Amino acid sequence: MSSLIPWQQRLSTGTEGIQDEVIRWYQRTRHGKAYVPEMIWGTLQTEAYARVILRKVVDFLGVPDDVAAGAAKRMERQQVLYDGEHHYDVILGERALYTNVGGPEVMHGQMERLLRDIGLPSLTLGILPSAAEVSVVPMPGFSLYDGGRAHYELVSTGVDITHPDELALHEKAFDALSRSAHYGDAARGLISKAAAFWDEG
């Protein structure tokens, strides 16, 4: 079973309200998973990176401009990484380290944030190399939450999937991606390489 909710409907009052909703999702999820191939997972974004992303959302969709408030809420949601009650398994595509969000200064700061937080007890962070062979077909990013829900963010809408058989396939796909991802020192190496790239930029 799936549900489709257009972004322009969900963001009709701006970005702050949906960030409150996401905070509740994360607070209820003791063990979450996310695969994010093209950008940095929201709960690891710096405020500068988040502001650029939300500015693009506001301008593209033509919704009310409350970027500062939305970014502040996104920073608030990151408290789940530090409260000792949650754990997140996150796989970033190597491409996410090089997708230009805000220019070299913003991106270098974002790489430093990843290097700082990769060792958090609440986080298992993997980087999927661009050339890695994976046993599943390429797919868009998705998140898995406690309570039986997978979530996608598409161009025009958010999609929630709740059917147990479909959720099982998402778990299987995440496991396959994790087997091809790099962790620990290997992941740090890929992030450090990206940091050096943006430092030169």
PDB file of C-alpha atoms in Angstrom:
ATOM      1  CA  MET A   1       0.000   0.000   0.000  1.00  0.00           C
ATOM      2  CA  SER A   2       1.270   3.486  -0.785  1.00  0.00           C
ATOM      3  CA  SER A   3       0.093   7.071  -0.345  1.00  0.00           C
ATOM      4  CA  LEU A   4       0.915  10.097  -2.480  1.00  0.00           C
ATOM      5  CA  ILE A   5       0.840  13.617  -1.044  1.00  0.00           C
ATOM      6  CA  PRO A   6       1.848  16.449  -3.429  1.00  0.00           C
ATOM      7  CA  TRP A   7       4.596  18.702  -2.062  1.00  0.00           C
ATOM      8  CA  GLN A   8       2.681  21.870  -2.874  1.00  0.00           C
ATOM      9  CA  GLN A   9      -0.102  20.602  -0.622  1.00  0.00           C
ATOM     10  CA  ARG A  10       2.216  19.542   2.192  1.00  0.00           C
ATOM     11  CA  LEU A  11       4.224  22.782   1.953  1.00  0.00           C
ATOM     12  CA  SER A  12       1.264  25.102   1.497  1.00  0.00           C
ATOM     13  CA  THR A  13       2.249  27.068   4.625  1.00  0.00           C
ATOM     14  CA  GLY A  14       6.022  26.813   4.070  1.00  0.00           C
ATOM     15  CA  THR A  15       8.780  24.413   5.100  1.00  0.00           C
ATOM     16  CA  GLU A  16       8.634  24.730   8.895  1.00  0.00           C
ATOM     17  CA  GLY A  17       5.478  22.658   9.360  1.00  0.00           C
ATOM     18  CA  ILE A  18       6.761  19.635   7.483  1.00  0.00           C
ATOM     19  CA  GLN A  19      10.039  19.819   9.393  1.00  0.00           C
ATOM     20  CA  ASP A  20       7.992  19.503  12.602  1.00  0.00           C
ATOM     21  CA  GLU A  21       6.354  16.410  11.111  1.00  0.00           C
ATOM     22  CA  VAL A  22       9.744  14.920  10.249  1.00  0.00           C
ATOM     23  CA  ILE A  23      10.997  15.613  13.785  1.00  0.00           C
ATOM     24  CA  ARG A  24       8.136  13.469  15.104  1.00  0.00           C
ATOM     25  CA  TRP A  25       8.995  10.661  12.662  1.00  0.00           C
ATOM     26  CA  TYR A  26      12.590  10.641  13.843  1.00  0.00           C
ATOM     27  CA  GLN A  27      11.711  10.878  17.529  1.00  0.00           C
ATOM     28  CA  ARG A  28       9.429   7.824  17.211  1.00  0.00           C
ATOM     29  CA  THR A  29      12.001   5.820  15.243  1.00  0.00           C
ATOM     30  CA  ARG A  30      14.497   4.103  17.518  1.00  0.00           C
ATOM     31  CA  HIS A  31      16.310   2.401  14.627  1.00  0.00           C
ATOM     32  CA  GLY A  32      15.990   4.057  11.227  1.00  0.00           C
ATOM     33  CA  LYS A  33      17.676   3.484   7.892  1.00  0.00           C
ATOM     34  CA  ALA A  34      18.257   5.766   4.935  1.00  0.00           C
ATOM     35  CA  TYR A  35      19.795   5.419   1.488  1.00  0.00           C
ATOM     36  CA  VAL A  36      20.586   8.825  -0.036  1.00  0.00           C
ATOM     37  CA  PRO A  37      22.450   8.561  -3.356  1.00  0.00           C
ATOM     38  CA  GLU A  38      22.660  12.179  -4.541  1.00  0.00           C
ATOM     39  CA  MET A  39      22.701  14.511  -1.539  1.00  0.00           C
ATOM     40  CA  ILE A  40      23.510  14.589   2.183  1.00  0.00           C
ATOM     41  CA  TRP A  41      20.977  13.004   4.528  1.00  0.00           C
ATOM     42  CA  GLY A  42      18.990  15.793   6.153  1.00  0.00           C
ATOM     43  CA  THR A  43      19.877  14.803   9.704  1.00  0.00           C
ATOM     44  CA  LEU A  44      23.583  15.246   8.903  1.00  0.00           C
ATOM     45  CA  GLN A  45      23.291  18.504   6.976  1.00  0.00           C
ATOM     46  CA  THR A  46      25.000  21.656   8.167  1.00  0.00           C
ATOM     47  CA  GLU A  47      22.728  24.660   8.570  1.00  0.00           C
ATOM     48  CA  ALA A  48      24.346  26.308   5.532  1.00  0.00           C
ATOM     49  CA  TYR A  49      23.708  23.221   3.375  1.00  0.00           C
ATOM     50  CA  ALA A  50      20.123  22.918   4.667  1.00  0.00           C
ATOM     51  CA  ARG A  51      19.388  26.565   3.864  1.00  0.00           C
ATOM     52  CA  VAL A  52      20.513  26.080   0.260  1.00  0.00           C
ATOM     53  CA  ILE A  53      18.368  22.952  -0.136  1.00  0.00           C
ATOM     54  CA  LEU A  54      15.280  24.578   1.365  1.00  0.00           C
ATOM     55  CA  ARG A  55      15.796  27.717  -0.733  1.00  0.00           C
ATOM     56  CA  LYS A  56      15.756  25.538  -3.843  1.00  0.00           C
ATOM     57  CA  VAL A  57      12.558  23.827  -2.646  1.00  0.00           C
ATOM     58  CA  VAL A  58      10.807  27.144  -1.967  1.00  0.00           C
ATOM     59  CA  ASP A  59      11.832  28.675  -5.287  1.00  0.00           C
ATOM     60  CA  PHE A  60      11.041  25.572  -7.343  1.00  0.00           C
ATOM     61  CA  LEU A  61       7.628  24.857  -5.848  1.00  0.00           C
ATOM     62  CA  GLY A  62       6.609  28.469  -5.278  1.00  0.00           C
ATOM     63  CA  VAL A  63       5.613  27.873  -1.647  1.00  0.00           C
ATOM     64  CA  PRO A  64       5.788  30.442   1.198  1.00  0.00           C
ATOM     65  CA  ASP A  65       9.331  31.538   1.987  1.00  0.00           C
ATOM     66  CA  ASP A  66      10.264  30.513   5.522  1.00  0.00           C
ATOM     67  CA  VAL A  67      13.696  29.090   4.768  1.00  0.00           C
ATOM     68  CA  ALA A  68      15.278  30.335   8.008  1.00  0.00           C
ATOM     69  CA  ALA A  69      12.561  28.745  10.153  1.00  0.00           C
ATOM     70  CA  GLY A  70      12.644  25.512   8.146  1.00  0.00           C
ATOM     71  CA  ALA A  71      16.421  25.232   8.458  1.00  0.00           C
ATOM     72  CA  ALA A  72      16.214  25.857  12.208  1.00  0.00           C
ATOM     73  CA  LYS A  73      13.722  23.001  12.531  1.00  0.00           C
ATOM     74  CA  ARG A  74      15.983  20.728  10.486  1.00  0.00           C
ATOM     75  CA  MET A  75      18.794  21.484  12.927  1.00  0.00           C
ATOM     76  CA  GLU A  76      16.428  20.705  15.819  1.00  0.00           C
ATOM     77  CA  ARG A  77      15.669  17.279  14.382  1.00  0.00           C
ATOM     78  CA  GLN A  78      19.366  16.412  14.545  1.00  0.00           C
ATOM     79  CA  GLN A  79      19.134  16.104  18.328  1.00  0.00           C
ATOM     80  CA  VAL A  80      18.180  12.448  17.796  1.00  0.00           C
ATOM     81  CA  LEU A  81      21.851  11.833  16.983  1.00  0.00           C
ATOM     82  CA  TYR A  82      22.926  12.957  20.447  1.00  0.00           C
ATOM     83  CA  ASP A  83      20.222  11.866  22.880  1.00  0.00           C
ATOM     84  CA  GLY A  84      21.419   8.266  23.271  1.00  0.00           C
ATOM     85  CA  GLU A  85      17.997   6.818  22.408  1.00  0.00           C
ATOM     86  CA  HIS A  86      18.204   6.368  18.632  1.00  0.00           C
ATOM     87  CA  HIS A  87      20.357   4.659  16.008  1.00  0.00           C
ATOM     88  CA  TYR A  88      20.475   5.300  12.270  1.00  0.00           C
ATOM     89  CA  ASP A  89      22.059   3.249   9.511  1.00  0.00           C
ATOM     90  CA  VAL A  90      22.750   5.638   6.636  1.00  0.00           C
ATOM     91  CA  ILE A  91      24.253   4.987   3.216  1.00  0.00           C
ATOM     92  CA  LEU A  92      25.287   7.976   1.133  1.00  0.00           C
ATOM     93  CA  GLY A  93      26.165   7.573  -2.513  1.00  0.00           C
ATOM     94  CA  GLU A  94      29.674   8.841  -3.251  1.00  0.00           C
ATOM     95  CA  ARG A  95      27.932  11.158  -5.713  1.00  0.00           C
ATOM     96  CA  ALA A  96      26.321  12.916  -2.714  1.00  0.00           C
ATOM     97  CA  LEU A  97      29.775  14.104  -1.645  1.00  0.00           C
ATOM     98  CA  TYR A  98      30.206  15.921  -4.963  1.00  0.00           C
ATOM     99  CA  THR A  99      26.700  17.206  -5.744  1.00  0.00           C
ATOM    100  CA  ASN A 100      27.286  20.955  -5.578  1.00  0.00           C
ATOM    101  CA  VAL A 101      24.969  22.439  -2.978  1.00  0.00           C
ATOM    102  CA  GLY A 102      25.939  26.043  -2.272  1.00  0.00           C
ATOM    103  CA  GLY A 103      29.484  26.048  -3.639  1.00  0.00           C
ATOM    104  CA  PRO A 104      32.906  24.991  -2.313  1.00  0.00           C
ATOM    105  CA  GLU A 105      32.705  26.682   1.099  1.00  0.00           C
ATOM    106  CA  VAL A 106      29.349  25.098   1.973  1.00  0.00           C
ATOM    107  CA  MET A 107      30.431  21.715   0.641  1.00  0.00           C
ATOM    108  CA  HIS A 108      33.773  21.726   2.458  1.00  0.00           C
ATOM    109  CA  GLY A 109      31.975  22.571   5.696  1.00  0.00           C
ATOM    110  CA  GLN A 110      29.572  19.726   5.028  1.00  0.00           C
ATOM    111  CA  MET A 111      32.420  17.251   4.520  1.00  0.00           C
ATOM    112  CA  GLU A 112      33.960  18.386   7.813  1.00  0.00           C
ATOM    113  CA  ARG A 113      30.622  17.753   9.511  1.00  0.00           C
ATOM    114  CA  LEU A 114      30.520  14.202   8.129  1.00  0.00           C
ATOM    115  CA  LEU A 115      34.065  13.538   9.301  1.00  0.00           C
ATOM    116  CA  ARG A 116      33.193  14.876  12.761  1.00  0.00           C
ATOM    117  CA  ASP A 117      30.034  12.810  13.182  1.00  0.00           C
ATOM    118  CA  ILE A 118      30.931   9.541  11.445  1.00  0.00           C
ATOM    119  CA  GLY A 119      32.081   8.114  14.777  1.00  0.00           C
ATOM    120  CA  LEU A 120      28.885   8.888  16.702  1.00  0.00           C
ATOM    121  CA  PRO A 121      27.535   5.836  18.584  1.00  0.00           C
ATOM    122  CA  SER A 122      24.086   6.629  17.181  1.00  0.00           C
ATOM    123  CA  LEU A 123      25.255   6.483  13.552  1.00  0.00           C
ATOM    124  CA  THR A 124      26.457   3.797  11.173  1.00  0.00           C
ATOM    125  CA  LEU A 125      27.504   5.777   8.095  1.00  0.00           C
ATOM    126  CA  GLY A 126      28.463   4.059   4.872  1.00  0.00           C
ATOM    127  CA  ILE A 127      29.569   5.546   1.561  1.00  0.00           C
ATOM    128  CA  LEU A 128      28.617   3.640  -1.584  1.00  0.00           C
ATOM    129  CA  PRO A 129      31.431   4.175  -4.106  1.00  0.00           C
ATOM    130  CA  SER A 130      30.312   5.333  -7.528  1.00  0.00           C
ATOM    131  CA  ALA A 131      31.997   2.341  -9.168  1.00  0.00           C
ATOM    132  CA  ALA A 132      30.751  -0.236  -6.648  1.00  0.00           C
ATOM    133  CA  GLU A 133      28.972  -3.274  -8.016  1.00  0.00           C
ATOM    134  CA  VAL A 134      25.632  -3.711  -6.249  1.00  0.00           C
ATOM    135  CA  SER A 135      23.292  -6.699  -6.459  1.00  0.00           C
ATOM    136  CA  VAL A 136      20.198  -4.511  -6.934  1.00  0.00           C
ATOM    137  CA  VAL A 137      19.216  -2.272  -9.840  1.00  0.00           C
ATOM    138  CA  PRO A 138      19.817   1.487  -9.400  1.00  0.00           C
ATOM    139  CA  MET A 139      17.045   3.095  -7.369  1.00  0.00           C
ATOM    140  CA  PRO A 140      16.118   6.451  -5.832  1.00  0.00           C
ATOM    141  CA  GLY A 141      16.849   7.139  -2.198  1.00  0.00           C
ATOM    142  CA  PHE A 142      14.475   6.002   0.535  1.00  0.00           C
ATOM    143  CA  SER A 143      14.121   5.994   4.310  1.00  0.00           C
ATOM    144  CA  LEU A 144      12.819   3.244   6.602  1.00  0.00           C
ATOM    145  CA  TYR A 145      11.076   4.178   9.852  1.00  0.00           C
ATOM    146  CA  ASP A 146       9.810   2.216  12.844  1.00  0.00           C
ATOM    147  CA  GLY A 147       6.121   1.440  12.615  1.00  0.00           C
ATOM    148  CA  GLY A 148       6.280  -0.047   9.141  1.00  0.00           C
ATOM    149  CA  ARG A 149       6.891   2.772   6.699  1.00  0.00           C
ATOM    150  CA  ALA A 150       9.228   3.455   3.805  1.00  0.00           C
ATOM    151  CA  HIS A 151       9.377   7.010   2.498  1.00  0.00           C
ATOM    152  CA  TYR A 152      10.474   8.433  -0.855  1.00  0.00           C
ATOM    153  CA  GLU A 153      10.845  12.071  -1.846  1.00  0.00           C
ATOM    154  CA  LEU A 154      10.079  12.583  -5.537  1.00  0.00           C
ATOM    155  CA  VAL A 155       9.918  15.744  -7.651  1.00  0.00           C
ATOM    156  CA  SER A 156       6.231  16.450  -7.124  1.00  0.00           C
ATOM    157  CA  THR A 157       5.221  14.368  -4.149  1.00  0.00           C
ATOM    158  CA  GLY A 158       6.219  12.364  -1.103  1.00  0.00           C
ATOM    159  CA  VAL A 159       5.444   8.642  -1.188  1.00  0.00           C
ATOM    160  CA  ASP A 160       4.822   6.462   1.865  1.00  0.00           C
ATOM    161  CA  ILE A 161       4.833   2.672   1.514  1.00  0.00           C
ATOM    162  CA  THR A 162       3.362   0.531   4.274  1.00  0.00           C
ATOM    163  CA  HIS A 163       2.587  -2.927   2.836  1.00  0.00           C
ATOM    164  CA  PRO A 164       4.673  -5.579   4.668  1.00  0.00           C
ATOM    165  CA  ASP A 165       5.796  -7.345   1.471  1.00  0.00           C
ATOM    166  CA  GLU A 166       6.987  -4.073  -0.030  1.00  0.00           C
ATOM    167  CA  LEU A 167       8.747  -3.119   3.191  1.00  0.00           C
ATOM    168  CA  ALA A 168      10.541  -6.463   3.204  1.00  0.00           C
ATOM    169  CA  LEU A 169      11.880  -5.723  -0.284  1.00  0.00           C
ATOM    170  CA  HIS A 170      13.143  -2.354   0.914  1.00  0.00           C
ATOM    171  CA  GLU A 171      14.972  -4.030   3.796  1.00  0.00           C
ATOM    172  CA  LYS A 172      16.466  -6.517   1.334  1.00  0.00           C
ATOM    173  CA  ALA A 173      17.573  -3.683  -0.965  1.00  0.00           C
ATOM    174  CA  PHE A 174      19.143  -1.767   1.932  1.00  0.00           C
ATOM    175  CA  ASP A 175      21.072  -4.869   3.011  1.00  0.00           C
ATOM    176  CA  ALA A 176      22.381  -5.301  -0.542  1.00  0.00           C
ATOM    177  CA  LEU A 177      23.484  -1.664  -0.698  1.00  0.00           C
ATOM    178  CA  SER A 178      25.188  -1.934   2.695  1.00  0.00           C
ATOM    179  CA  ARG A 179      27.225  -4.941   1.542  1.00  0.00           C
ATOM    180  CA  SER A 180      28.748  -2.794  -1.210  1.00  0.00           C
ATOM    181  CA  ALA A 181      29.224   0.367   0.870  1.00  0.00           C
ATOM    182  CA  HIS A 182      32.440   1.381   2.604  1.00  0.00           C
ATOM    183  CA  TYR A 183      32.479   1.934   6.358  1.00  0.00           C
ATOM    184  CA  GLY A 184      34.941   3.094   8.996  1.00  0.00           C
ATOM    185  CA  ASP A 185      38.344   4.205   7.719  1.00  0.00           C
ATOM    186  CA  ALA A 186      37.402   3.440   4.109  1.00  0.00           C
ATOM    187  CA  ALA A 187      34.375   5.746   4.356  1.00  0.00           C
ATOM    188  CA  ARG A 188      36.471   8.425   6.054  1.00  0.00           C
ATOM    189  CA  GLY A 189      38.921   8.184   3.169  1.00  0.00           C
ATOM    190  CA  LEU A 190      36.217   8.859   0.599  1.00  0.00           C
ATOM    191  CA  ILE A 191      34.863  11.809   2.595  1.00  0.00           C
ATOM    192  CA  SER A 192      38.366  13.223   3.115  1.00  0.00           C
ATOM    193  CA  LYS A 193      39.017  12.976  -0.626  1.00  0.00           C
ATOM    194  CA  ALA A 194      35.819  14.964  -1.259  1.00  0.00           C
ATOM    195  CA  ALA A 195      36.803  17.520   1.404  1.00  0.00           C
ATOM    196  CA  ALA A 196      40.139  18.046  -0.369  1.00  0.00           C
ATOM    197  CA  PHE A 197      38.317  18.454  -3.693  1.00  0.00           C
ATOM    198  CA  TRP A 198      36.049  21.192  -2.297  1.00  0.00           C
ATOM    199  CA  ASP A 199      38.958  22.842  -0.441  1.00  0.00           C
ATOM    200  CA  GLU A 200      40.740  23.244  -3.783  1.00  0.00           C
ATOM    201  CA  GLY A 201      37.523  24.629  -5.318  1.00  0.00           C
TER     202      GLY A 201
END
